[in-house]
Amino acid sequence: MDPIAPVTPLPSASILLIRDGLRGLEVMMMKRAETMRFAPGVYVFPGGKVDEGDHRSYFWRKYISPEAQFDDLALRIAVLRELYEEAGILYTEGQCTRHIGARSSLSSALAYAQDYLAVEQLIPFSHWITPIQAGRRFDTLFYLAPLYREEEGVEDGSEMIAKRWVRPKELLKNWRKGDIPIMFPTRLNLERLSKASSVAEALKQAPHHPVMPILPEYKLCNEAEPKLFIPAEAGFGITEATAQDIAAEAKIMTRMKATRQAQQITRKQLHRDE
């Protein structure tokens, strides 16, 4: 294989689960475990890559409404499966968010709840592709989804170790102070979401946001450090990442490298002990 060929991005999906809090619109964020290969220790939206089973529409048909017809059905199933596996939240048409059991499969939980998976309540929000320079890449569709009932989910403790409901503006404020690292796509999704003050307002605005594949591009522009650009048509009001964005990305990449090195050392030690 060509050593300089970019890694093929894996199809994936993430969810911006929103609710009306006491002080305004809130979104659920989860902290990734420090042992994760991608973005360890970073706050992200729940989600993950599409599994082979997510494409089995013939299997999932009994768990979704007969009226639910989507070209991106596998992505919708994947993101709600990940939401259940990572956060213990079963997102159904009846908003059955009760945690059924950490070891229950999504299909078993749906059968127990006797409700349909609410794939039709997901609204495409943005579409990001990891830059070609990355060693691990994802082609991720982000969905917006309202939560009207109090959630009772429990994080899985392996991939995700903490869960927070936060106001987008508050989290962005902490990011600007340097208190929390956020990936560039996450930051811009939060900026877009922060324009709404309630769930109703966010749902009203969502269909007007352009949803196009965004592939951030690093370029050298007569400076020692590269700059990161996105197309103006993406609709985020900017075309260039800030120095803080790039610094945060670099910090996250450093964490990823350290995690990989630690895992390699552990594997070597285990191999020697065999």
mmCIF file of C-alpha atoms in Angstrom:
data_model
loop_
_atom_site.group_PDB
_atom_site.id
_atom_site.type_symbol
_atom_site.label_atom_id
_atom_site.label_comp_id
_atom_site.label_asym_id
_atom_site.label_seq_id
_atom_site.Cartn_x
_atom_site.Cartn_y
_atom_site.Cartn_z
ATOM 1 C CA MET A 1 0.000 0.000 0.000
ATOM 2 C CA ASP A 2 1.202 3.512 -0.823
ATOM 3 C CA PRO A 3 2.602 4.861 2.494
ATOM 4 C CA ILE A 4 1.451 8.391 1.686
ATOM 5 C CA ALA A 5 -2.068 7.440 0.617
ATOM 6 C CA PRO A 6 -4.673 8.878 3.010
ATOM 7 C CA VAL A 7 -6.571 6.507 5.257
ATOM 8 C CA THR A 8 -10.107 5.800 4.060
ATOM 9 C CA PRO A 9 -12.594 7.473 6.428
ATOM 10 C CA LEU A 10 -15.017 5.163 8.219
ATOM 11 C CA PRO A 11 -18.753 5.950 7.951
ATOM 12 C CA SER A 12 -19.982 7.139 11.340
ATOM 13 C CA ALA A 13 -22.639 9.243 13.034
ATOM 14 C CA SER A 14 -22.948 11.433 16.122
ATOM 15 C CA ILE A 15 -25.946 12.911 17.901
ATOM 16 C CA LEU A 16 -26.576 16.333 19.413
ATOM 17 C CA LEU A 17 -29.196 15.377 21.991
ATOM 18 C CA ILE A 18 -30.842 18.572 23.232
ATOM 19 C CA ARG A 19 -33.262 19.504 25.985
ATOM 20 C CA ASP A 20 -34.679 22.610 27.645
ATOM 21 C CA GLY A 21 -32.794 23.200 30.899
ATOM 22 C CA LEU A 22 -33.543 25.665 33.674
ATOM 23 C CA ARG A 23 -31.224 28.249 32.078
ATOM 24 C CA GLY A 24 -31.955 27.525 28.436
ATOM 25 C CA LEU A 25 -30.981 25.031 25.764
ATOM 26 C CA GLU A 26 -28.678 22.197 26.844
ATOM 27 C CA VAL A 27 -26.847 19.537 24.856
ATOM 28 C CA MET A 28 -25.478 16.244 26.140
ATOM 29 C CA MET A 29 -21.701 15.774 25.957
ATOM 30 C CA MET A 30 -19.661 12.744 26.943
ATOM 31 C CA LYS A 31 -16.016 12.461 27.935
ATOM 32 C CA ARG A 32 -14.059 9.814 26.083
ATOM 33 C CA ALA A 33 -11.919 7.438 28.115
ATOM 34 C CA GLU A 34 -8.181 8.150 28.175
ATOM 35 C CA THR A 35 -7.583 4.692 26.699
ATOM 36 C CA MET A 36 -9.503 5.390 23.478
ATOM 37 C CA ARG A 37 -7.469 5.459 20.264
ATOM 38 C CA PHE A 38 -9.348 8.456 18.861
ATOM 39 C CA ALA A 39 -9.559 11.717 20.845
ATOM 40 C CA PRO A 40 -8.854 10.302 24.338
ATOM 41 C CA GLY A 41 -10.083 12.407 27.264
ATOM 42 C CA VAL A 42 -12.037 14.786 25.027
ATOM 43 C CA TYR A 43 -15.680 15.852 25.404
ATOM 44 C CA VAL A 44 -17.671 14.796 22.339
ATOM 45 C CA PHE A 45 -21.217 14.118 21.214
ATOM 46 C CA PRO A 46 -22.287 10.464 21.578
ATOM 47 C CA GLY A 47 -21.773 8.411 18.440
ATOM 48 C CA GLY A 48 -19.495 6.059 16.588
ATOM 49 C CA LYS A 49 -18.823 4.155 13.405
ATOM 50 C CA VAL A 50 -21.440 2.220 11.481
ATOM 51 C CA ASP A 51 -21.340 -1.528 12.133
ATOM 52 C CA GLU A 52 -22.212 -4.209 9.612
ATOM 53 C CA GLY A 53 -25.382 -5.008 11.522
ATOM 54 C CA ASP A 54 -26.644 -1.435 11.144
ATOM 55 C CA HIS A 55 -27.078 -2.073 7.407
ATOM 56 C CA ARG A 56 -29.458 -4.999 7.970
ATOM 57 C CA SER A 57 -32.650 -3.090 7.276
ATOM 58 C CA TYR A 58 -34.629 -6.347 7.062
ATOM 59 C CA PHE A 59 -33.729 -6.985 10.724
ATOM 60 C CA TRP A 60 -34.410 -3.447 11.975
ATOM 61 C CA ARG A 61 -37.741 -3.062 10.157
ATOM 62 C CA LYS A 62 -39.645 -4.580 13.098
ATOM 63 C CA TYR A 63 -38.062 -2.018 15.433
ATOM 64 C CA ILE A 64 -38.831 1.120 13.420
ATOM 65 C CA SER A 65 -42.042 2.683 12.177
ATOM 66 C CA PRO A 66 -43.273 1.389 8.788
ATOM 67 C CA GLU A 67 -43.392 5.015 7.621
ATOM 68 C CA ALA A 68 -39.673 5.525 8.306
ATOM 69 C CA GLN A 69 -37.980 5.494 4.889
ATOM 70 C CA PHE A 70 -34.483 7.012 4.754
ATOM 71 C CA ASP A 71 -31.475 6.639 2.479
ATOM 72 C CA ASP A 72 -29.303 7.141 5.573
ATOM 73 C CA LEU A 73 -31.168 4.562 7.676
ATOM 74 C CA ALA A 74 -27.970 2.670 8.614
ATOM 75 C CA LEU A 75 -26.465 5.900 9.977
ATOM 76 C CA ARG A 76 -29.599 6.664 11.974
ATOM 77 C CA ILE A 77 -29.656 3.183 13.469
ATOM 78 C CA ALA A 78 -25.929 3.384 14.205
ATOM 79 C CA VAL A 79 -26.152 6.674 16.096
ATOM 80 C CA LEU A 80 -29.103 5.561 18.225
ATOM 81 C CA ARG A 81 -27.385 2.243 18.912
ATOM 82 C CA GLU A 82 -24.277 4.132 20.043
ATOM 83 C CA LEU A 83 -26.412 6.449 22.183
ATOM 84 C CA TYR A 84 -27.851 3.403 23.915
ATOM 85 C CA GLU A 85 -24.523 1.595 24.283
ATOM 86 C CA GLU A 86 -22.520 4.627 25.450
ATOM 87 C CA ALA A 87 -25.086 6.551 27.476
ATOM 88 C CA GLY A 88 -27.760 3.966 28.244
ATOM 89 C CA ILE A 89 -30.397 6.145 26.597
ATOM 90 C CA LEU A 90 -33.046 4.300 24.606
ATOM 91 C CA TYR A 91 -34.364 6.887 22.146
ATOM 92 C CA THR A 92 -37.815 5.752 21.058
ATOM 93 C CA GLU A 93 -40.930 7.352 19.632
ATOM 94 C CA GLY A 94 -42.439 7.311 23.112
ATOM 95 C CA GLN A 95 -39.226 8.857 24.493
ATOM 96 C CA CYS A 96 -38.569 5.747 26.611
ATOM 97 C CA THR A 97 -35.202 6.823 27.981
ATOM 98 C CA ARG A 98 -35.123 4.384 30.894
ATOM 99 C CA HIS A 99 -31.882 2.385 31.134
ATOM 100 C CA ILE A 100 -32.928 -1.216 30.410
ATOM 101 C CA GLY A 101 -29.617 -2.837 31.283
ATOM 102 C CA ALA A 102 -25.967 -2.349 30.466
ATOM 103 C CA ARG A 103 -25.664 -5.772 28.842
ATOM 104 C CA SER A 104 -28.911 -5.670 26.864
ATOM 105 C CA SER A 105 -28.649 -5.286 23.109
ATOM 106 C CA LEU A 106 -30.527 -2.432 21.477
ATOM 107 C CA SER A 107 -32.982 -4.833 19.837
ATOM 108 C CA SER A 108 -33.658 -6.562 23.186
ATOM 109 C CA ALA A 109 -34.224 -3.203 24.869
ATOM 110 C CA LEU A 110 -36.658 -2.149 22.142
ATOM 111 C CA ALA A 111 -38.549 -5.423 22.436
ATOM 112 C CA TYR A 112 -38.773 -4.917 26.200
ATOM 113 C CA ALA A 113 -39.954 -1.313 25.804
ATOM 114 C CA GLN A 114 -42.442 -2.311 23.085
ATOM 115 C CA ASP A 115 -41.706 0.878 21.201
ATOM 116 C CA TYR A 116 -40.160 1.962 17.909
ATOM 117 C CA LEU A 117 -36.675 3.400 17.560
ATOM 118 C CA ALA A 118 -37.227 7.103 16.785
ATOM 119 C CA VAL A 119 -35.133 7.304 13.615
ATOM 120 C CA GLU A 120 -37.513 9.834 12.068
ATOM 121 C CA GLN A 121 -36.902 12.365 14.865
ATOM 122 C CA LEU A 122 -33.254 12.803 13.850
ATOM 123 C CA ILE A 123 -32.478 15.969 11.873
ATOM 124 C CA PRO A 124 -29.232 16.139 9.835
ATOM 125 C CA PHE A 125 -27.177 18.951 11.360
ATOM 126 C CA SER A 126 -23.710 18.831 9.769
ATOM 127 C CA HIS A 127 -21.371 16.483 7.916
ATOM 128 C CA TRP A 128 -17.641 16.352 8.696
ATOM 129 C CA ILE A 129 -14.777 14.297 7.282
ATOM 130 C CA THR A 130 -11.490 13.977 9.181
ATOM 131 C CA PRO A 131 -8.561 15.731 7.396
ATOM 132 C CA ILE A 132 -6.495 13.484 5.116
ATOM 133 C CA GLN A 133 -3.397 13.951 7.305
ATOM 134 C CA ALA A 134 -4.964 12.022 10.202
ATOM 135 C CA GLY A 135 -4.014 8.422 10.851
ATOM 136 C CA ARG A 136 -7.575 7.528 11.876
ATOM 137 C CA ARG A 137 -10.393 9.106 9.892
ATOM 138 C CA PHE A 138 -14.175 9.256 10.025
ATOM 139 C CA ASP A 139 -16.900 10.409 7.646
ATOM 140 C CA THR A 140 -19.412 11.607 10.218
ATOM 141 C CA LEU A 141 -22.980 12.804 9.859
ATOM 142 C CA PHE A 142 -24.158 14.747 12.914
ATOM 143 C CA TYR A 143 -27.847 14.616 13.838
ATOM 144 C CA LEU A 144 -29.919 16.904 16.050
ATOM 145 C CA ALA A 145 -32.480 15.197 18.300
ATOM 146 C CA PRO A 146 -34.852 16.603 20.950
ATOM 147 C CA LEU A 147 -35.295 14.965 24.348
ATOM 148 C CA TYR A 148 -38.550 15.866 26.063
ATOM 149 C CA ARG A 149 -38.457 13.416 28.966
ATOM 150 C CA GLU A 150 -35.936 13.270 31.795
ATOM 151 C CA GLU A 151 -33.194 10.825 30.791
ATOM 152 C CA GLU A 152 -32.061 8.057 33.110
ATOM 153 C CA GLY A 153 -29.163 6.684 31.103
ATOM 154 C CA VAL A 154 -25.849 5.507 32.490
ATOM 155 C CA GLU A 155 -22.530 5.907 30.660
ATOM 156 C CA ASP A 156 -20.843 2.634 29.737
ATOM 157 C CA GLY A 157 -17.629 3.319 31.693
ATOM 158 C CA SER A 158 -15.343 1.921 28.992
ATOM 159 C CA GLU A 159 -15.567 4.193 25.954
ATOM 160 C CA MET A 160 -17.281 7.056 27.793
ATOM 161 C CA ILE A 161 -16.536 7.805 31.436
ATOM 162 C CA ALA A 162 -18.555 10.962 32.135
ATOM 163 C CA LYS A 163 -21.695 12.669 30.885
ATOM 164 C CA ARG A 164 -22.702 16.316 31.125
ATOM 165 C CA TRP A 165 -25.666 18.391 30.086
ATOM 166 C CA VAL A 166 -24.227 21.774 29.166
ATOM 167 C CA ARG A 167 -25.322 25.026 27.623
ATOM 168 C CA PRO A 168 -23.425 25.450 24.325
ATOM 169 C CA LYS A 169 -22.404 29.022 25.153
ATOM 170 C CA GLU A 170 -21.063 27.944 28.555
ATOM 171 C CA LEU A 171 -18.939 25.160 27.075
ATOM 172 C CA LEU A 172 -17.616 27.486 24.380
ATOM 173 C CA LYS A 173 -16.699 30.010 27.070
ATOM 174 C CA ASN A 174 -14.696 27.339 28.900
ATOM 175 C CA TRP A 175 -13.012 26.369 25.633
ATOM 176 C CA ARG A 176 -11.989 29.969 24.928
ATOM 177 C CA LYS A 177 -10.440 30.167 28.405
ATOM 178 C CA GLY A 178 -8.438 27.042 27.606
ATOM 179 C CA ASP A 179 -10.152 24.986 30.314
ATOM 180 C CA ILE A 180 -11.370 22.224 28.020
ATOM 181 C CA PRO A 181 -10.097 20.805 24.694
ATOM 182 C CA ILE A 182 -12.702 20.552 21.952
ATOM 183 C CA MET A 183 -12.203 19.271 18.434
ATOM 184 C CA PHE A 184 -12.762 21.785 15.634
ATOM 185 C CA PRO A 185 -15.981 20.181 14.259
ATOM 186 C CA THR A 186 -17.397 19.933 17.786
ATOM 187 C CA ARG A 187 -16.640 23.589 18.398
ATOM 188 C CA LEU A 188 -18.380 24.732 15.219
ATOM 189 C CA ASN A 189 -21.382 22.495 15.870
ATOM 190 C CA LEU A 190 -21.665 24.104 19.309
ATOM 191 C CA GLU A 191 -21.372 27.572 17.746
ATOM 192 C CA ARG A 192 -24.209 26.728 15.363
ATOM 193 C CA LEU A 193 -26.343 25.283 18.160
ATOM 194 C CA SER A 194 -25.664 28.244 20.468
ATOM 195 C CA LYS A 195 -27.742 30.496 18.199
ATOM 196 C CA ALA A 196 -30.863 28.830 19.624
ATOM 197 C CA SER A 197 -32.182 29.439 23.131
ATOM 198 C CA SER A 198 -34.634 26.531 23.279
ATOM 199 C CA VAL A 199 -35.332 23.132 21.755
ATOM 200 C CA ALA A 200 -38.160 24.588 19.682
ATOM 201 C CA GLU A 201 -35.885 27.298 18.313
ATOM 202 C CA ALA A 202 -33.097 24.818 17.520
ATOM 203 C CA LEU A 203 -35.515 22.552 15.639
ATOM 204 C CA LYS A 204 -36.864 25.533 13.717
ATOM 205 C CA GLN A 205 -33.370 26.660 12.684
ATOM 206 C CA ALA A 206 -31.978 23.214 11.829
ATOM 207 C CA PRO A 207 -33.565 22.740 8.363
ATOM 208 C CA HIS A 208 -32.025 26.037 7.238
ATOM 209 C CA HIS A 209 -28.437 24.977 7.993
ATOM 210 C CA PRO A 210 -26.522 23.665 4.971
ATOM 211 C CA VAL A 211 -25.487 20.035 5.417
ATOM 212 C CA MET A 212 -22.637 19.279 3.035
ATOM 213 C CA PRO A 213 -19.511 17.120 3.389
ATOM 214 C CA ILE A 214 -16.845 19.300 5.026
ATOM 215 C CA LEU A 215 -13.234 18.190 4.623
ATOM 216 C CA PRO A 216 -11.018 20.614 6.589
ATOM 217 C CA GLU A 217 -7.791 21.273 4.701
ATOM 218 C CA TYR A 218 -4.408 22.145 6.154
ATOM 219 C CA LYS A 219 -2.385 24.659 4.121
ATOM 220 C CA LEU A 220 0.944 26.431 4.523
ATOM 221 C CA CYS A 221 0.405 30.137 3.898
ATOM 222 C CA ASN A 222 3.892 31.641 4.094
ATOM 223 C CA GLU A 223 3.989 30.877 7.802
ATOM 224 C CA ALA A 224 5.844 28.199 9.718
ATOM 225 C CA GLU A 225 2.610 26.764 11.109
ATOM 226 C CA PRO A 226 -0.136 25.330 8.867
ATOM 227 C CA LYS A 227 -3.618 26.814 8.799
ATOM 228 C CA LEU A 228 -6.880 24.920 8.672
ATOM 229 C CA PHE A 229 -9.594 25.905 6.199
ATOM 230 C CA ILE A 230 -13.191 24.924 5.460
ATOM 231 C CA PRO A 231 -15.402 26.100 2.559
ATOM 232 C CA ALA A 232 -17.591 29.158 3.041
ATOM 233 C CA GLU A 233 -20.563 27.169 1.699
ATOM 234 C CA ALA A 234 -20.463 25.061 4.874
ATOM 235 C CA GLY A 235 -22.460 27.842 6.501
ATOM 236 C CA PHE A 236 -20.549 28.287 9.759
ATOM 237 C CA GLY A 237 -19.676 31.918 9.111
ATOM 238 C CA ILE A 238 -15.920 31.245 8.984
ATOM 239 C CA THR A 239 -13.481 29.734 6.506
ATOM 240 C CA GLU A 240 -10.396 29.452 8.717
ATOM 241 C CA ALA A 241 -9.783 27.796 12.072
ATOM 242 C CA THR A 242 -8.379 29.946 14.850
ATOM 243 C CA ALA A 243 -4.937 29.435 16.343
ATOM 244 C CA GLN A 244 -6.697 28.062 19.425
ATOM 245 C CA ASP A 245 -8.551 25.510 17.265
ATOM 246 C CA ILE A 246 -5.287 24.305 15.755
ATOM 247 C CA ALA A 247 -3.585 24.199 19.158
ATOM 248 C CA ALA A 248 -6.472 22.139 20.552
ATOM 249 C CA GLU A 249 -6.291 19.744 17.600
ATOM 250 C CA ALA A 250 -2.532 19.373 18.110
ATOM 251 C CA LYS A 251 -3.042 18.670 21.822
ATOM 252 C CA ILE A 252 -5.622 16.008 21.041
ATOM 253 C CA MET A 253 -3.340 14.411 18.439
ATOM 254 C CA THR A 254 -0.518 14.332 21.005
ATOM 255 C CA ARG A 255 -2.824 12.533 23.453
ATOM 256 C CA MET A 256 -3.745 10.033 20.741
ATOM 257 C CA LYS A 257 -0.077 9.346 20.008
ATOM 258 C CA ALA A 258 0.704 8.874 23.711
ATOM 259 C CA THR A 259 -2.254 6.502 24.080
ATOM 260 C CA ARG A 260 -1.118 4.411 21.111
ATOM 261 C CA GLN A 261 2.426 4.222 22.491
ATOM 262 C CA ALA A 262 1.175 3.140 25.921
ATOM 263 C CA GLN A 263 -1.008 0.458 24.353
ATOM 264 C CA GLN A 264 1.922 -0.813 22.275
ATOM 265 C CA ILE A 265 4.121 -1.056 25.385
ATOM 266 C CA THR A 266 1.362 -2.932 27.237
ATOM 267 C CA ARG A 267 0.937 -5.397 24.363
ATOM 268 C CA LYS A 268 4.696 -6.045 24.263
ATOM 269 C CA GLN A 269 4.779 -6.660 28.015
ATOM 270 C CA LEU A 270 1.845 -9.068 27.786
ATOM 271 C CA HIS A 271 3.546 -10.875 24.917
ATOM 272 C CA ARG A 272 6.734 -11.292 26.952
ATOM 273 C CA ASP A 273 4.769 -12.628 29.912
ATOM 274 C CA GLU A 274 3.103 -15.351 27.839
#
